[in-house]
PDB file of C-alpha atoms in Angstrom:
ATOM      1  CA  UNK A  11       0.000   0.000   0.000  1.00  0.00           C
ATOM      2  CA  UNK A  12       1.647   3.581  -0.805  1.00  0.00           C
ATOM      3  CA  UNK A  13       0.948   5.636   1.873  1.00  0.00           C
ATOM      4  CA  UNK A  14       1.836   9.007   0.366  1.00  0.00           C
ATOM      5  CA  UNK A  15       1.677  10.100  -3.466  1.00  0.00           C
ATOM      6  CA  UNK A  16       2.973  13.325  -4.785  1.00  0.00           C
ATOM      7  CA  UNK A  17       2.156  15.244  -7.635  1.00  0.00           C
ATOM      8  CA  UNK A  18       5.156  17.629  -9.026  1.00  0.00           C
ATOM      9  CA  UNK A  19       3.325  19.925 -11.184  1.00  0.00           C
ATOM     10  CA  UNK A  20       5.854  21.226 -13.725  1.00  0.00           C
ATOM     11  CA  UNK A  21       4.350  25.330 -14.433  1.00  0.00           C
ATOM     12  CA  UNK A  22       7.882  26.815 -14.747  1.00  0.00           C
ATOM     13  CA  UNK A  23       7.601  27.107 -18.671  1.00  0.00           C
ATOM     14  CA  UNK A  24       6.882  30.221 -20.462  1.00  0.00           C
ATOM     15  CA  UNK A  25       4.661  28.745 -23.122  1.00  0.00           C
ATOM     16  CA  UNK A  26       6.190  30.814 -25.798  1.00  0.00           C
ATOM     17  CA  UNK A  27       4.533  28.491 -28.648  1.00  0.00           C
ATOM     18  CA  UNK A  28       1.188  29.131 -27.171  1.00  0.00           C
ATOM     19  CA  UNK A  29       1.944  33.229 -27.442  1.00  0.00           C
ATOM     20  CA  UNK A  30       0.166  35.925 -25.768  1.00  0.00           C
ATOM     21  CA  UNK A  31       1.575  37.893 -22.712  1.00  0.00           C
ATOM     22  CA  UNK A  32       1.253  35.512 -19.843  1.00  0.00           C
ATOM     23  CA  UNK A  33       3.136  32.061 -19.888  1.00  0.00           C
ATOM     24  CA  UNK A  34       0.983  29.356 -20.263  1.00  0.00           C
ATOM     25  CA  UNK A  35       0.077  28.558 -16.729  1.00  0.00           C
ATOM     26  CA  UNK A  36      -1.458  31.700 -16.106  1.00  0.00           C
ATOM     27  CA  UNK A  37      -3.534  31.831 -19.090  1.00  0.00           C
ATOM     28  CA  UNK A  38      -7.163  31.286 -18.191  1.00  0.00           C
ATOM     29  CA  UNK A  39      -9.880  28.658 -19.899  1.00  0.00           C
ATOM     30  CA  UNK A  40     -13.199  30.179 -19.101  1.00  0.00           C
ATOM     31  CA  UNK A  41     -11.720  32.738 -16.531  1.00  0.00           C
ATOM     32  CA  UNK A  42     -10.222  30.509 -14.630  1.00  0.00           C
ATOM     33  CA  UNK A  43      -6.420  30.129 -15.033  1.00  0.00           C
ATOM     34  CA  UNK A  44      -4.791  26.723 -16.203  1.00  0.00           C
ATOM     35  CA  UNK A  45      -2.749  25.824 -13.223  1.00  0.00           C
ATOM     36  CA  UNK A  46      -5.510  26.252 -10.976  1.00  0.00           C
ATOM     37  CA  UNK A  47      -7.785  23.868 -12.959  1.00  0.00           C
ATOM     38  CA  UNK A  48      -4.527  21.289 -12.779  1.00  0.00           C
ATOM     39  CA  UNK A  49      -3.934  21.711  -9.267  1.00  0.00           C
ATOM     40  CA  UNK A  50      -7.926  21.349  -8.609  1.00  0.00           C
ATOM     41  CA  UNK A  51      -7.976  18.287 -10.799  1.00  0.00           C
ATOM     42  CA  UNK A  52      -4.966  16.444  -8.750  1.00  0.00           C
ATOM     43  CA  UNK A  53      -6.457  17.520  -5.602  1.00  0.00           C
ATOM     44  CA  UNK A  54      -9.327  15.810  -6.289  1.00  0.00           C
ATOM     45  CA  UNK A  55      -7.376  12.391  -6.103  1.00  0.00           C
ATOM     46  CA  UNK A  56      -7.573  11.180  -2.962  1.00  0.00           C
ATOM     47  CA  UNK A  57      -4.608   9.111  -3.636  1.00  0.00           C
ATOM     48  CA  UNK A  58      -2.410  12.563  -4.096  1.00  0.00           C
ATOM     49  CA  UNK A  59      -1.087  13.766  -0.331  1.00  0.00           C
ATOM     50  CA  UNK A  60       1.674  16.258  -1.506  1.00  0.00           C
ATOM     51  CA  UNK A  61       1.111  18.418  -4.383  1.00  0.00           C
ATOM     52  CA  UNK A  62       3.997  20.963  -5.015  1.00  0.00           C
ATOM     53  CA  UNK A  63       4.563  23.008  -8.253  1.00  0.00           C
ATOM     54  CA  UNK A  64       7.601  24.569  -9.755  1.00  0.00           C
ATOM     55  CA  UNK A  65       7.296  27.700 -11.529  1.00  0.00           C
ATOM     56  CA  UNK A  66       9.647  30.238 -13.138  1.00  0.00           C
ATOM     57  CA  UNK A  67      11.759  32.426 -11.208  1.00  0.00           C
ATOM     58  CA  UNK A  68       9.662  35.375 -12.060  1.00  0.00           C
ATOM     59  CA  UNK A  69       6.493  34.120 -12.085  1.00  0.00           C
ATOM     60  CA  UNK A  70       5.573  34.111  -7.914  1.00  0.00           C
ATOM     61  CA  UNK A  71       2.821  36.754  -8.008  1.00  0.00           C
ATOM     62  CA  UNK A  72       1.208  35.277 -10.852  1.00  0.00           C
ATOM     63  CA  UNK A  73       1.463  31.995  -9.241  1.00  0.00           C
ATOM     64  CA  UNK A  74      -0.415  33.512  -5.828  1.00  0.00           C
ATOM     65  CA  UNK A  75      -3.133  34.922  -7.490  1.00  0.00           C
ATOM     66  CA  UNK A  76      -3.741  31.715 -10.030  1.00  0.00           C
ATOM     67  CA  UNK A  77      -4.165  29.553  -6.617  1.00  0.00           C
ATOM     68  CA  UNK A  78      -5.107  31.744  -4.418  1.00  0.00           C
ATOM     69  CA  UNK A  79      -7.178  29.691  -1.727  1.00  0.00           C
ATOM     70  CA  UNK A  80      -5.946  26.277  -2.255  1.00  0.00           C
ATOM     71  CA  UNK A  81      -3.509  24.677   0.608  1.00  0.00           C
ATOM     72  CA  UNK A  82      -0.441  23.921  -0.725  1.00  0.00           C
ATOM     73  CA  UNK A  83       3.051  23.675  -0.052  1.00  0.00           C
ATOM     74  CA  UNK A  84       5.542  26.770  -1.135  1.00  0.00           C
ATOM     75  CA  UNK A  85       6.867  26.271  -4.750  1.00  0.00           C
ATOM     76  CA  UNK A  86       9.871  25.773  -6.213  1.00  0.00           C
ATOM     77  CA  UNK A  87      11.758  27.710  -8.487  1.00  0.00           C
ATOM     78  CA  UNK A  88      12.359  25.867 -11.948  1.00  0.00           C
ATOM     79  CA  UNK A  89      15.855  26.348 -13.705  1.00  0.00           C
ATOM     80  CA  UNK A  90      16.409  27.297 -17.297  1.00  0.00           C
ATOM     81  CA  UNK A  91      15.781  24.051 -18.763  1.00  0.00           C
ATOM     82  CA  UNK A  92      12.295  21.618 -17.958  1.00  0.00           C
ATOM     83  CA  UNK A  93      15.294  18.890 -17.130  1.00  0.00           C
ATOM     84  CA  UNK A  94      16.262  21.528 -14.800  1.00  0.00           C
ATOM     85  CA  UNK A  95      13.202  22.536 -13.451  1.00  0.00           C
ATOM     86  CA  UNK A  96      12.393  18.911 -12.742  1.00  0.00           C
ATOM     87  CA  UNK A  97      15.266  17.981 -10.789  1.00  0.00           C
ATOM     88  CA  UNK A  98      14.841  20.994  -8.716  1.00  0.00           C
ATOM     89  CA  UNK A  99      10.958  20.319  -8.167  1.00  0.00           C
ATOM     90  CA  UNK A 100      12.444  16.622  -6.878  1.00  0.00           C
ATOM     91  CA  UNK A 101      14.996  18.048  -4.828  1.00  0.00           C
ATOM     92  CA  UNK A 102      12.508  20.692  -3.348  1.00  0.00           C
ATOM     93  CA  UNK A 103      10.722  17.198  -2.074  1.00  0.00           C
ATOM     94  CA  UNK A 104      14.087  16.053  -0.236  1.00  0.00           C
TER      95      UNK A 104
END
């Protein structure tokens, strides 16, 4: 039986190929912004008991407002490659 499951969610990018001003993350579907639809979708898993995020270096305020409300642990900061990012979202969990 696993007794604890975590989800890294991986928002660090800047979604460049999407375009528009905000990275990709922050963009909203219906007014609601796409890492806050993520993070409600994995937190509706009860099988998911951490769920940290790693987002760009610059990108804390936007990150605050998109999940404003939700309890969850401080994010990382991603590096300047996803590989990058990734390890740092794992170490973050160390």
């Amino acid at each position: 039986m696993v007794s604890a499951c975590v989800a890294l969610v991986m928002a660090a990018g800047s979604g460049l190929r999407l375009g528009g001003e905000l990275p990709k993350p922050y963009r909203e579907l219906a007014g609601v912004p796409l890492l806050r639809r993520t993070v409600q979708a994995l937190q509706a898993c009860p099988q998911i008991t951490l769920l940290p995020a790693v987002i760009g270096a610059d990108q804390r305020a936007l990150y605050e407002v998109a999940v404003a409300g939700l309890e969850l642990p401080p994010p990382a900061i991603g590096g300047a490659t996803r590989q990058d990012s990734v390890r740092r979202g794992l170490e973050a969990l160390a």
